[in-house]
Amino acid sequence: MEQTNIKLPADFETYGEARKAGFLRMKQLKDQGARVVGMFCSFVPTELVYAAGALPVGLCAFTEEPIPAAEANLPRNLCPLIKASYGFALTDTCPYFYFSDFVVGETTCDGKKKMFELLNEIKDTYVMQLPHSRDEAALAFWRDQIIAFKRKLEDFYGVTITEDDIRQAIKRKNRERDVMLRYLELGKLNPAPMSGYEMGTRVDAGSFSFDLDQRCNIIEARTAEVLEQWKANKDSLPTDRPRLLVTGCPNAGVREKIIKAVEELGADVVAFDTCNGIREKVEKVDESDPDVYHALAVKYLNINCSVMSPNDSRRNYIGEMIDSYAVDGVIEIVLQSCHTYDVEAFFIKRFVTQEKGLPYLNIETDYSQADKGQINTRLAAFLETI
Ligand code: BJ8
């Protein structure tokens, strides 16, 4: 297999570097009186936070440092993302948590929803009750939850959020979805125009640029640059590297040891069915719906996360992505003790191998480096099957 000639650009920041660079910006914003709401999950409708004149910020949850502290209060046998989220708060080592006025959680998986009860003892944690199906009753319930969250924001900040405020925020967020989707869809180009490691990192790191319009401008500029470079160089790029789709749990905490590693072994990660991939971006909020709360409820309830049951739409998306990104194999990342993704992996594996006829690799892991060598061996063996 040829080695890639896709280089990381000179201005590339790792997720950790971008997270640190955001600390100072966040402090400056707070000094200027910014309202900040901390959150962990794609199901939280950030449009409402923007409509309240506040900034949504994703809280730290992707490294192993605070996990030993978290394990003093949480079971060890729990997803590393949950332990890290709580550990960062407990050890006061996530500046974004520190600067958040309050935190909004959601009843996605059991571990997270119970952890939020402990988190609430450290900082006000408002929990949205997410239904786990997509029928009419669930939609009506979720719409009510969205209105309740709007009231929480109004009460907390002493503001009135109008429907017009929400419509403006929907437009801005839809633009962001368009921009991110165009960027992620660069992965459809063949040969691959950029590394999946860069692609995923930039989407996650973008959340540390708190100005939504500036974030869009940065990604738009990179999209144009990558496209231009690809057009100029495509004839010299290697064409025999396997094209992979990554699916499953959030991967920021394991990106180096899986995504970077598999690309160094000779593959290109071109598509992400994940929360830092197209999962939240593929469907926009319907701007023509006369009921803004209904529009938000429909959009967010359709996010194809494994906490939903049934969740056939995820297989449909994966199938479409396999075709449109010309994928040669699928890697599923399951964080340890994530029961919903772990169980749903049965359907994903069957769909990928039997219906799409492609090789599938399931990697269950946590944030430690202990299994790095073993993962590398499995990735190399997997690439041999393609
Ligand atoms: S929309 S993927 S961000 S819930 S915390 S479910 S890994 S056991 S994070 Fe997620 Fe929202 Fe879904 Fe996306 Fe499993 Fe861990 Fe639970 Fe997790």
mmCIF file of C-alpha atoms and ligand atoms in Angstrom:
data_model
loop_
_atom_site.group_PDB
_atom_site.id
_atom_site.type_symbol
_atom_site.label_atom_id
_atom_site.label_comp_id
_atom_site.label_asym_id
_atom_site.label_seq_id
_atom_site.Cartn_x
_atom_site.Cartn_y
_atom_site.Cartn_z
ATOM 1 C CA MET A 1 0.000 0.000 0.000
ATOM 2 C CA GLU A 2 1.268 3.467 -0.826
ATOM 3 C CA GLN A 3 1.849 5.910 1.976
ATOM 4 C CA THR A 4 -0.468 8.882 1.984
ATOM 5 C CA ASN A 5 0.699 12.189 0.636
ATOM 6 C CA ILE A 6 -2.050 13.991 2.520
ATOM 7 C CA LYS A 7 -0.218 16.228 4.960
ATOM 8 C CA LEU A 8 -1.650 18.037 7.948
ATOM 9 C CA PRO A 9 -1.630 21.792 7.234
ATOM 10 C CA ALA A 10 0.863 23.998 9.058
ATOM 11 C CA ASP A 11 -1.864 25.679 11.147
ATOM 12 C CA PHE A 12 -3.350 22.350 12.275
ATOM 13 C CA GLU A 13 -4.191 22.194 15.990
ATOM 14 C CA THR A 14 -4.819 18.927 17.820
ATOM 15 C CA TYR A 15 -8.037 18.714 19.809
ATOM 16 C CA GLY A 16 -6.057 19.248 23.038
ATOM 17 C CA GLU A 17 -4.326 22.333 21.628
ATOM 18 C CA ALA A 18 -7.609 23.809 20.402
ATOM 19 C CA ARG A 19 -9.231 23.108 23.771
ATOM 20 C CA LYS A 20 -6.424 24.937 25.580
ATOM 21 C CA ALA A 21 -6.465 27.845 23.116
ATOM 22 C CA GLY A 22 -10.167 28.282 23.846
ATOM 23 C CA PHE A 23 -9.604 28.783 27.598
ATOM 24 C CA LEU A 24 -8.388 32.354 27.246
ATOM 25 C CA ARG A 25 -11.113 33.262 24.742
ATOM 26 C CA MET A 26 -13.702 31.894 27.151
ATOM 27 C CA LYS A 27 -12.270 33.881 30.068
ATOM 28 C CA GLN A 28 -12.288 37.062 28.001
ATOM 29 C CA LEU A 29 -15.893 36.432 27.020
ATOM 30 C CA LYS A 30 -16.877 35.866 30.647
ATOM 31 C CA ASP A 31 -15.052 39.048 31.698
ATOM 32 C CA GLN A 32 -17.183 40.847 29.123
ATOM 33 C CA GLY A 33 -20.328 39.417 30.731
ATOM 34 C CA ALA A 34 -21.044 36.522 28.360
ATOM 35 C CA ARG A 35 -23.716 34.000 29.301
ATOM 36 C CA VAL A 36 -22.428 30.444 28.966
ATOM 37 C CA VAL A 37 -24.350 27.164 29.088
ATOM 38 C CA GLY A 38 -22.354 23.924 29.337
ATOM 39 C CA MET A 39 -23.515 20.743 27.645
ATOM 40 C CA PHE A 40 -22.445 17.269 26.571
ATOM 41 C CA CYS A 41 -24.750 16.021 23.850
ATOM 42 C CA SER A 42 -26.067 16.612 20.321
ATOM 43 C CA PHE A 43 -29.666 16.252 21.484
ATOM 44 C CA VAL A 44 -29.581 19.608 23.283
ATOM 45 C CA PRO A 45 -31.149 22.243 20.983
ATOM 46 C CA THR A 46 -28.463 24.907 20.995
ATOM 47 C CA GLU A 47 -30.774 27.210 19.024
ATOM 48 C CA LEU A 48 -32.521 28.000 22.320
ATOM 49 C CA VAL A 49 -29.224 28.869 24.008
ATOM 50 C CA TYR A 50 -28.334 31.283 21.201
ATOM 51 C CA ALA A 51 -31.873 32.693 21.334
ATOM 52 C CA ALA A 52 -31.297 33.490 25.030
ATOM 53 C CA GLY A 53 -28.212 35.508 24.049
ATOM 54 C CA ALA A 54 -25.984 32.835 25.547
ATOM 55 C CA LEU A 55 -23.163 30.656 24.204
ATOM 56 C CA PRO A 56 -23.398 26.859 24.217
ATOM 57 C CA VAL A 57 -20.107 25.193 25.132
ATOM 58 C CA GLY A 58 -19.200 21.517 24.919
ATOM 59 C CA LEU A 59 -17.698 20.376 28.225
ATOM 60 C CA CYS A 60 -14.477 18.389 28.560
ATOM 61 C CA ALA A 61 -15.044 14.631 28.462
ATOM 62 C CA PHE A 62 -12.312 13.121 26.344
ATOM 63 C CA THR A 63 -9.185 12.342 28.362
ATOM 64 C CA GLU A 64 -8.349 9.860 31.059
ATOM 65 C CA GLU A 65 -6.697 12.263 33.563
ATOM 66 C CA PRO A 66 -9.755 12.941 35.746
ATOM 67 C CA ILE A 67 -11.087 9.369 35.636
ATOM 68 C CA PRO A 68 -9.350 8.079 38.819
ATOM 69 C CA ALA A 69 -10.902 10.965 40.769
ATOM 70 C CA ALA A 70 -14.313 10.226 39.261
ATOM 71 C CA GLU A 71 -14.026 6.565 40.239
ATOM 72 C CA ALA A 72 -14.075 7.599 43.898
ATOM 73 C CA ASN A 73 -17.791 8.329 43.435
ATOM 74 C CA LEU A 74 -18.774 6.464 40.269
ATOM 75 C CA PRO A 75 -18.483 2.758 39.446
ATOM 76 C CA ARG A 76 -15.315 1.816 37.570
ATOM 77 C CA ASN A 77 -17.394 -0.218 35.146
ATOM 78 C CA LEU A 78 -18.845 2.866 33.448
ATOM 79 C CA CYS A 79 -18.283 4.522 30.081
ATOM 80 C CA PRO A 80 -15.062 6.623 30.098
ATOM 81 C CA LEU A 81 -16.917 9.577 28.613
ATOM 82 C CA ILE A 82 -19.244 9.696 31.615
ATOM 83 C CA LYS A 83 -16.423 9.244 34.108
ATOM 84 C CA ALA A 84 -14.305 11.913 32.416
ATOM 85 C CA SER A 85 -17.234 14.373 32.263
ATOM 86 C CA TYR A 86 -17.846 14.019 35.977
ATOM 87 C CA GLY A 87 -14.138 13.814 36.841
ATOM 88 C CA PHE A 88 -13.349 17.109 35.116
ATOM 89 C CA ALA A 89 -16.117 18.790 37.143
ATOM 90 C CA LEU A 90 -15.102 17.134 40.403
ATOM 91 C CA THR A 91 -11.448 18.103 40.043
ATOM 92 C CA ASP A 92 -12.312 21.568 38.694
ATOM 93 C CA THR A 93 -10.024 21.026 35.701
ATOM 94 C CA CYS A 94 -12.451 21.900 32.896
ATOM 95 C CA PRO A 95 -12.431 25.704 32.553
ATOM 96 C CA TYR A 96 -15.541 25.459 30.375
ATOM 97 C CA PHE A 97 -17.405 23.791 33.230
ATOM 98 C CA TYR A 98 -16.053 26.441 35.609
ATOM 99 C CA PHE A 99 -17.257 29.267 33.372
ATOM 100 C CA SER A 100 -20.660 27.706 32.625
ATOM 101 C CA ASP A 101 -23.576 29.445 34.339
ATOM 102 C CA PHE A 102 -25.356 26.118 34.457
ATOM 103 C CA VAL A 103 -25.136 22.760 32.723
ATOM 104 C CA VAL A 104 -27.790 21.114 30.599
ATOM 105 C CA GLY A 105 -27.868 17.332 30.544
ATOM 106 C CA GLU A 106 -30.208 14.879 28.885
ATOM 107 C CA THR A 107 -31.596 11.435 29.638
ATOM 108 C CA THR A 108 -29.791 9.696 26.801
ATOM 109 C CA CYS A 109 -28.114 6.669 28.403
ATOM 110 C CA ASP A 110 -28.595 5.413 31.969
ATOM 111 C CA GLY A 111 -25.052 6.158 33.087
ATOM 112 C CA LYS A 112 -25.167 9.755 31.906
ATOM 113 C CA LYS A 113 -28.578 10.502 33.338
ATOM 114 C CA LYS A 114 -27.596 9.164 36.779
ATOM 115 C CA MET A 115 -24.216 10.945 36.642
ATOM 116 C CA PHE A 116 -26.078 14.232 36.159
ATOM 117 C CA GLU A 117 -27.595 13.775 39.630
ATOM 118 C CA LEU A 118 -24.070 13.805 41.074
ATOM 119 C CA LEU A 119 -23.015 16.655 38.801
ATOM 120 C CA ASN A 120 -25.921 18.707 40.107
ATOM 121 C CA GLU A 121 -24.234 18.697 43.528
ATOM 122 C CA ILE A 122 -21.305 20.572 41.970
ATOM 123 C CA LYS A 123 -23.175 22.910 39.628
ATOM 124 C CA ASP A 124 -26.814 23.558 38.694
ATOM 125 C CA THR A 125 -27.547 20.788 36.161
ATOM 126 C CA TYR A 126 -30.794 21.009 34.258
ATOM 127 C CA VAL A 127 -31.787 17.714 32.641
ATOM 128 C CA MET A 128 -33.919 17.448 29.504
ATOM 129 C CA GLN A 129 -36.032 14.297 29.563
ATOM 130 C CA LEU A 130 -35.365 12.713 26.178
ATOM 131 C CA PRO A 131 -37.871 10.077 25.035
ATOM 132 C CA HIS A 132 -36.272 7.043 23.396
ATOM 133 C CA SER A 133 -38.659 6.471 20.519
ATOM 134 C CA ARG A 134 -39.936 8.556 17.622
ATOM 135 C CA ASP A 135 -43.716 8.102 17.675
ATOM 136 C CA GLU A 136 -46.278 10.899 17.947
ATOM 137 C CA ALA A 137 -46.494 10.711 21.752
ATOM 138 C CA ALA A 138 -42.701 10.948 22.028
ATOM 139 C CA LEU A 139 -42.649 13.911 19.664
ATOM 140 C CA ALA A 140 -45.302 15.770 21.679
ATOM 141 C CA PHE A 141 -43.435 15.021 24.907
ATOM 142 C CA TRP A 142 -40.113 16.192 23.446
ATOM 143 C CA ARG A 143 -41.724 19.381 22.147
ATOM 144 C CA ASP A 144 -42.875 20.075 25.727
ATOM 145 C CA GLN A 145 -39.349 19.413 26.967
ATOM 146 C CA ILE A 146 -38.000 21.922 24.470
ATOM 147 C CA ILE A 147 -40.463 24.539 25.721
ATOM 148 C CA ALA A 148 -39.505 23.698 29.318
ATOM 149 C CA PHE A 149 -35.819 24.235 28.474
ATOM 150 C CA LYS A 150 -36.688 27.588 26.909
ATOM 151 C CA ARG A 151 -38.427 28.544 30.195
ATOM 152 C CA LYS A 152 -35.387 27.432 32.172
ATOM 153 C CA LEU A 153 -33.217 29.757 30.092
ATOM 154 C CA GLU A 154 -35.713 32.617 30.465
ATOM 155 C CA ASP A 155 -35.958 32.162 34.246
ATOM 156 C CA PHE A 156 -32.234 31.712 34.729
ATOM 157 C CA TYR A 157 -31.220 34.768 32.742
ATOM 158 C CA GLY A 158 -34.328 36.903 33.365
ATOM 159 C CA VAL A 159 -34.953 37.293 29.623
ATOM 160 C CA THR A 160 -37.832 36.709 27.252
ATOM 161 C CA ILE A 161 -37.107 34.444 24.286
ATOM 162 C CA THR A 162 -39.406 35.242 21.377
ATOM 163 C CA GLU A 163 -40.241 32.933 18.492
ATOM 164 C CA ASP A 164 -38.449 35.410 16.280
ATOM 165 C CA ASP A 165 -35.285 35.001 18.398
ATOM 166 C CA ILE A 166 -35.566 31.236 17.923
ATOM 167 C CA ARG A 167 -36.097 31.557 14.158
ATOM 168 C CA GLN A 168 -32.977 33.695 13.859
ATOM 169 C CA ALA A 169 -31.008 31.098 15.819
ATOM 170 C CA ILE A 170 -32.407 28.278 13.665
ATOM 171 C CA LYS A 171 -31.163 30.075 10.534
ATOM 172 C CA ARG A 172 -27.677 30.492 11.988
ATOM 173 C CA LYS A 173 -27.469 26.881 13.133
ATOM 174 C CA ASN A 174 -28.782 25.599 9.807
ATOM 175 C CA ARG A 175 -26.055 27.565 8.067
ATOM 176 C CA GLU A 176 -23.510 25.931 10.371
ATOM 177 C CA ARG A 177 -24.942 22.487 9.502
ATOM 178 C CA ASP A 178 -24.626 23.278 5.790
ATOM 179 C CA VAL A 179 -21.047 24.470 6.196
ATOM 180 C CA MET A 180 -20.007 21.444 8.266
ATOM 181 C CA LEU A 181 -21.754 19.042 5.917
ATOM 182 C CA ARG A 182 -19.996 20.491 2.860
ATOM 183 C CA TYR A 183 -16.714 20.089 4.724
ATOM 184 C CA LEU A 184 -17.442 16.500 5.804
ATOM 185 C CA GLU A 185 -18.638 15.615 2.313
ATOM 186 C CA LEU A 186 -15.167 16.341 0.993
ATOM 187 C CA GLY A 187 -14.682 12.725 2.050
ATOM 188 C CA LYS A 188 -16.730 11.697 -0.999
ATOM 189 C CA LEU A 189 -13.901 12.782 -3.265
ATOM 190 C CA ASN A 190 -11.798 9.952 -4.574
ATOM 191 C CA PRO A 191 -8.836 9.818 -3.969
ATOM 192 C CA ALA A 192 -9.367 11.188 -0.467
ATOM 193 C CA PRO A 193 -8.532 14.909 -0.294
ATOM 194 C CA MET A 194 -7.588 15.066 3.388
ATOM 195 C CA SER A 195 -7.070 12.831 6.383
ATOM 196 C CA GLY A 196 -10.058 11.758 8.449
ATOM 197 C CA TYR A 197 -7.948 12.555 11.489
ATOM 198 C CA GLU A 198 -7.852 16.198 10.452
ATOM 199 C CA MET A 199 -11.481 16.200 9.413
ATOM 200 C CA GLY A 200 -12.825 14.944 12.752
ATOM 201 C CA THR A 201 -10.418 17.020 14.809
ATOM 202 C CA ARG A 202 -11.426 20.244 13.081
ATOM 203 C CA VAL A 203 -15.133 19.602 13.611
ATOM 204 C CA ASP A 204 -14.584 18.990 17.343
ATOM 205 C CA ALA A 205 -12.051 21.786 17.723
ATOM 206 C CA GLY A 206 -14.423 24.215 16.008
ATOM 207 C CA SER A 207 -16.583 24.185 19.111
ATOM 208 C CA PHE A 208 -13.813 26.107 20.923
ATOM 209 C CA SER A 209 -14.286 29.044 18.580
ATOM 210 C CA PHE A 210 -17.339 30.460 20.319
ATOM 211 C CA ASP A 211 -18.369 32.864 17.576
ATOM 212 C CA LEU A 212 -20.678 30.770 15.398
ATOM 213 C CA ASP A 213 -20.185 32.874 12.272
ATOM 214 C CA GLN A 214 -16.413 32.888 12.686
ATOM 215 C CA ARG A 215 -16.475 29.089 13.139
ATOM 216 C CA CYS A 216 -18.383 28.754 9.868
ATOM 217 C CA ASN A 217 -15.986 31.077 8.066
ATOM 218 C CA ILE A 218 -12.957 29.075 9.223
ATOM 219 C CA ILE A 219 -14.468 25.769 8.053
ATOM 220 C CA GLU A 220 -15.633 27.288 4.759
ATOM 221 C CA ALA A 221 -12.149 28.601 4.073
ATOM 222 C CA ARG A 222 -10.593 25.194 4.816
ATOM 223 C CA THR A 223 -13.174 23.473 2.603
ATOM 224 C CA ALA A 224 -12.298 25.746 -0.317
ATOM 225 C CA GLU A 225 -8.564 25.291 0.287
ATOM 226 C CA VAL A 226 -8.799 21.475 0.428
ATOM 227 C CA LEU A 227 -10.892 21.400 -2.731
ATOM 228 C CA GLU A 228 -8.470 23.623 -4.587
ATOM 229 C CA GLN A 229 -5.472 21.529 -3.496
ATOM 230 C CA TRP A 230 -7.283 18.324 -4.438
ATOM 231 C CA LYS A 231 -8.087 19.599 -7.918
ATOM 232 C CA ALA A 232 -4.471 20.583 -8.418
ATOM 233 C CA ASN A 233 -2.975 17.352 -7.026
ATOM 234 C CA LYS A 234 -5.521 14.596 -7.489
ATOM 235 C CA ASP A 235 -3.622 12.836 -10.237
ATOM 236 C CA SER A 236 -0.663 12.332 -7.935
ATOM 237 C CA LEU A 237 -2.631 11.132 -4.875
ATOM 238 C CA PRO A 238 -2.571 7.387 -4.105
ATOM 239 C CA THR A 239 -5.723 5.549 -5.215
ATOM 240 C CA ASP A 240 -5.197 2.149 -3.600
ATOM 241 C CA ARG A 241 -5.751 3.110 0.035
ATOM 242 C CA PRO A 242 -8.860 1.503 1.560
ATOM 243 C CA ARG A 243 -11.637 4.019 2.243
ATOM 244 C CA LEU A 244 -13.145 3.577 5.697
ATOM 245 C CA LEU A 245 -16.295 4.700 7.471
ATOM 246 C CA VAL A 246 -16.101 5.186 11.240
ATOM 247 C CA THR A 247 -19.278 4.787 13.269
ATOM 248 C CA GLY A 248 -20.294 4.442 16.901
ATOM 249 C CA CYS A 249 -19.594 6.378 20.100
ATOM 250 C CA PRO A 250 -17.973 9.830 20.231
ATOM 251 C CA ASN A 251 -14.346 9.236 19.192
ATOM 252 C CA ALA A 252 -12.470 12.356 20.336
ATOM 253 C CA GLY A 253 -10.962 10.483 23.289
ATOM 254 C CA VAL A 254 -9.654 7.617 21.129
ATOM 255 C CA ARG A 255 -8.972 9.430 17.867
ATOM 256 C CA GLU A 256 -5.179 9.113 18.054
ATOM 257 C CA LYS A 257 -5.076 5.391 18.782
ATOM 258 C CA ILE A 258 -7.723 4.392 16.224
ATOM 259 C CA ILE A 259 -8.264 6.972 13.477
ATOM 260 C CA LYS A 260 -4.759 8.365 13.267
ATOM 261 C CA ALA A 261 -3.353 4.857 13.687
ATOM 262 C CA VAL A 262 -5.388 3.292 10.875
ATOM 263 C CA GLU A 263 -4.455 6.124 8.529
ATOM 264 C CA GLU A 264 -0.783 5.638 9.388
ATOM 265 C CA LEU A 265 -1.269 1.959 8.526
ATOM 266 C CA GLY A 266 -2.364 2.886 5.010
ATOM 267 C CA ALA A 267 -6.137 3.592 4.987
ATOM 268 C CA ASP A 268 -8.166 6.789 4.577
ATOM 269 C CA VAL A 269 -11.029 7.508 6.964
ATOM 270 C CA VAL A 270 -13.432 9.294 4.635
ATOM 271 C CA ALA A 271 -16.784 9.164 6.432
ATOM 272 C CA PHE A 272 -18.073 9.533 9.977
ATOM 273 C CA ASP A 273 -21.449 8.329 11.215
ATOM 274 C CA THR A 274 -20.792 9.930 14.587
ATOM 275 C CA CYS A 275 -21.677 13.048 16.531
ATOM 276 C CA ASN A 276 -18.599 14.779 15.121
ATOM 277 C CA GLY A 277 -19.577 13.498 11.686
ATOM 278 C CA ILE A 278 -22.769 13.919 9.765
ATOM 279 C CA ARG A 279 -25.109 12.495 12.435
ATOM 280 C CA GLU A 280 -26.400 15.839 13.728
ATOM 281 C CA LYS A 281 -25.819 17.785 10.526
ATOM 282 C CA VAL A 282 -27.566 15.774 7.892
ATOM 283 C CA GLU A 283 -31.059 16.953 8.810
ATOM 284 C CA LYS A 284 -31.754 20.631 9.299
ATOM 285 C CA VAL A 285 -34.494 22.340 11.313
ATOM 286 C CA ASP A 286 -37.458 23.045 9.032
ATOM 287 C CA GLU A 287 -37.481 26.843 8.744
ATOM 288 C CA SER A 288 -40.933 26.811 7.119
ATOM 289 C CA ASP A 289 -42.663 25.055 10.025
ATOM 290 C CA PRO A 290 -45.039 27.613 11.624
ATOM 291 C CA ASP A 291 -44.443 25.941 15.007
ATOM 292 C CA VAL A 292 -40.779 26.502 15.934
ATOM 293 C CA TYR A 293 -40.962 24.099 18.877
ATOM 294 C CA HIS A 294 -42.359 21.352 16.658
ATOM 295 C CA ALA A 295 -39.629 22.027 14.095
ATOM 296 C CA LEU A 296 -36.921 21.723 16.752
ATOM 297 C CA ALA A 297 -38.533 18.624 18.261
ATOM 298 C CA VAL A 298 -38.679 16.820 14.892
ATOM 299 C CA LYS A 299 -35.092 17.621 14.006
ATOM 300 C CA TYR A 300 -33.556 16.628 17.310
ATOM 301 C CA LEU A 301 -35.656 13.495 17.827
ATOM 302 C CA ASN A 302 -34.407 12.230 14.464
ATOM 303 C CA ILE A 303 -30.735 12.188 15.533
ATOM 304 C CA ASN A 304 -29.773 8.579 14.889
ATOM 305 C CA CYS A 305 -28.054 7.877 18.212
ATOM 306 C CA SER A 306 -28.240 4.341 19.606
ATOM 307 C CA VAL A 307 -30.152 5.522 22.677
ATOM 308 C CA MET A 308 -33.200 5.521 20.371
ATOM 309 C CA SER A 309 -35.210 2.323 20.036
ATOM 310 C CA PRO A 310 -35.740 1.206 17.381
ATOM 311 C CA ASN A 311 -33.011 3.036 15.496
ATOM 312 C CA ASP A 312 -33.260 1.722 11.946
ATOM 313 C CA SER A 313 -32.536 5.164 10.536
ATOM 314 C CA ARG A 314 -28.882 4.749 11.586
ATOM 315 C CA ARG A 315 -28.529 1.723 9.323
ATOM 316 C CA ASN A 316 -30.183 3.639 6.499
ATOM 317 C CA TYR A 317 -27.717 6.530 6.905
ATOM 318 C CA ILE A 318 -24.770 4.148 7.076
ATOM 319 C CA GLY A 319 -25.989 2.403 3.920
ATOM 320 C CA GLU A 320 -26.280 5.699 2.055
ATOM 321 C CA MET A 321 -22.852 6.777 3.270
ATOM 322 C CA ILE A 322 -21.238 3.492 2.235
ATOM 323 C CA ASP A 323 -22.515 4.078 -1.284
ATOM 324 C CA SER A 324 -21.932 7.798 -1.639
ATOM 325 C CA TYR A 325 -18.472 7.823 -0.032
ATOM 326 C CA ALA A 326 -17.444 4.624 -1.883
ATOM 327 C CA VAL A 327 -16.503 2.946 1.405
ATOM 328 C CA ASP A 328 -14.428 -0.280 1.488
ATOM 329 C CA GLY A 329 -14.801 -1.136 5.188
ATOM 330 C CA VAL A 330 -16.432 -0.028 8.444
ATOM 331 C CA ILE A 331 -14.892 0.444 11.881
ATOM 332 C CA GLU A 332 -17.270 0.688 14.812
ATOM 333 C CA ILE A 333 -15.927 2.320 17.979
ATOM 334 C CA VAL A 334 -17.669 1.309 21.194
ATOM 335 C CA LEU A 335 -16.584 2.952 24.425
ATOM 336 C CA GLN A 336 -16.398 0.438 27.252
ATOM 337 C CA SER A 337 -19.729 -0.129 29.009
ATOM 338 C CA CYS A 338 -21.720 1.777 26.391
ATOM 339 C CA HIS A 339 -24.576 -0.693 26.265
ATOM 340 C CA THR A 340 -26.684 1.005 23.609
ATOM 341 C CA TYR A 341 -23.946 1.160 20.965
ATOM 342 C CA ASP A 342 -22.606 -2.221 22.035
ATOM 343 C CA VAL A 343 -25.959 -3.967 21.591
ATOM 344 C CA GLU A 344 -26.847 -2.060 18.407
ATOM 345 C CA ALA A 345 -23.501 -3.188 16.961
ATOM 346 C CA PHE A 346 -25.191 -6.546 16.273
ATOM 347 C CA PHE A 347 -27.424 -4.902 13.661
ATOM 348 C CA ILE A 348 -24.676 -2.686 12.277
ATOM 349 C CA LYS A 349 -22.309 -5.618 11.776
ATOM 350 C CA ARG A 350 -25.011 -7.730 10.121
ATOM 351 C CA PHE A 351 -26.047 -4.856 7.877
ATOM 352 C CA VAL A 352 -22.484 -3.981 6.840
ATOM 353 C CA THR A 353 -21.271 -7.537 6.270
ATOM 354 C CA GLN A 354 -24.396 -9.177 4.864
ATOM 355 C CA GLU A 355 -26.343 -6.415 3.133
ATOM 356 C CA LYS A 356 -23.399 -4.308 1.981
ATOM 357 C CA GLY A 357 -20.864 -7.133 1.738
ATOM 358 C CA LEU A 358 -18.078 -5.177 3.419
ATOM 359 C CA PRO A 359 -15.597 -5.999 6.185
ATOM 360 C CA TYR A 360 -16.500 -4.682 9.639
ATOM 361 C CA LEU A 361 -14.309 -4.232 12.712
ATOM 362 C CA ASN A 362 -15.674 -3.560 16.191
ATOM 363 C CA ILE A 363 -13.249 -1.963 18.648
ATOM 364 C CA GLU A 364 -14.312 -1.709 22.260
ATOM 365 C CA THR A 365 -11.961 0.561 24.150
ATOM 366 C CA ASP A 366 -11.521 3.292 26.725
ATOM 367 C CA TYR A 367 -9.286 6.351 27.020
ATOM 368 C CA SER A 368 -6.217 4.516 28.336
ATOM 369 C CA GLN A 369 -3.206 3.687 26.165
ATOM 370 C CA ALA A 370 -3.029 0.128 27.523
ATOM 371 C CA ASP A 371 -4.626 -1.441 24.439
ATOM 372 C CA LYS A 372 -2.831 0.737 21.854
ATOM 373 C CA GLY A 373 -0.568 -2.067 20.623
ATOM 374 C CA GLN A 374 -3.384 -4.589 20.473
ATOM 375 C CA ILE A 375 -5.584 -2.137 18.539
ATOM 376 C CA ASN A 376 -2.784 -1.494 16.080
ATOM 377 C CA THR A 377 -2.447 -5.229 15.447
ATOM 378 C CA ARG A 378 -6.202 -5.592 14.900
ATOM 379 C CA LEU A 379 -6.306 -2.566 12.564
ATOM 380 C CA ALA A 380 -3.445 -3.965 10.482
ATOM 381 C CA ALA A 381 -5.169 -7.368 10.280
ATOM 382 C CA PHE A 382 -8.437 -5.673 9.306
ATOM 383 C CA LEU A 383 -6.800 -3.790 6.459
ATOM 384 C CA GLU A 384 -5.446 -7.093 5.169
ATOM 385 C CA THR A 385 -9.063 -8.276 4.701
ATOM 386 C CA ILE A 386 -9.956 -5.375 2.392
HETATM 387 S S1 BJ8 B 1 -26.276 11.999 20.519
HETATM 388 S S2 BJ8 B 1 -23.684 9.594 20.802
HETATM 389 S S3 BJ8 B 1 -23.380 12.853 22.205
HETATM 390 S S4 BJ8 B 1 -25.713 10.441 23.609
HETATM 391 S S5 BJ8 B 1 -22.169 8.600 27.395
HETATM 392 S S6 BJ8 B 1 -24.276 6.881 24.993
HETATM 393 S S7 BJ8 B 1 -20.723 6.636 24.767
HETATM 394 S S8 BJ8 B 1 -22.461 5.110 27.501
HETATM 395 S S9 BJ8 B 1 -22.228 10.002 24.235
HETATM 396 FE FE1 BJ8 B 1 -23.653 10.644 22.795
HETATM 397 FE FE2 BJ8 B 1 -25.543 12.416 22.566
HETATM 398 FE FE3 BJ8 B 1 -25.794 10.016 21.441
HETATM 399 FE FE4 BJ8 B 1 -24.089 11.772 20.416
HETATM 400 FE FE5 BJ8 B 1 -22.564 5.482 25.272
HETATM 401 FE FE6 BJ8 B 1 -21.002 6.738 26.988
HETATM 402 FE FE7 BJ8 B 1 -23.669 6.952 27.170
HETATM 403 FE FE8 BJ8 B 1 -22.390 8.115 25.210
#
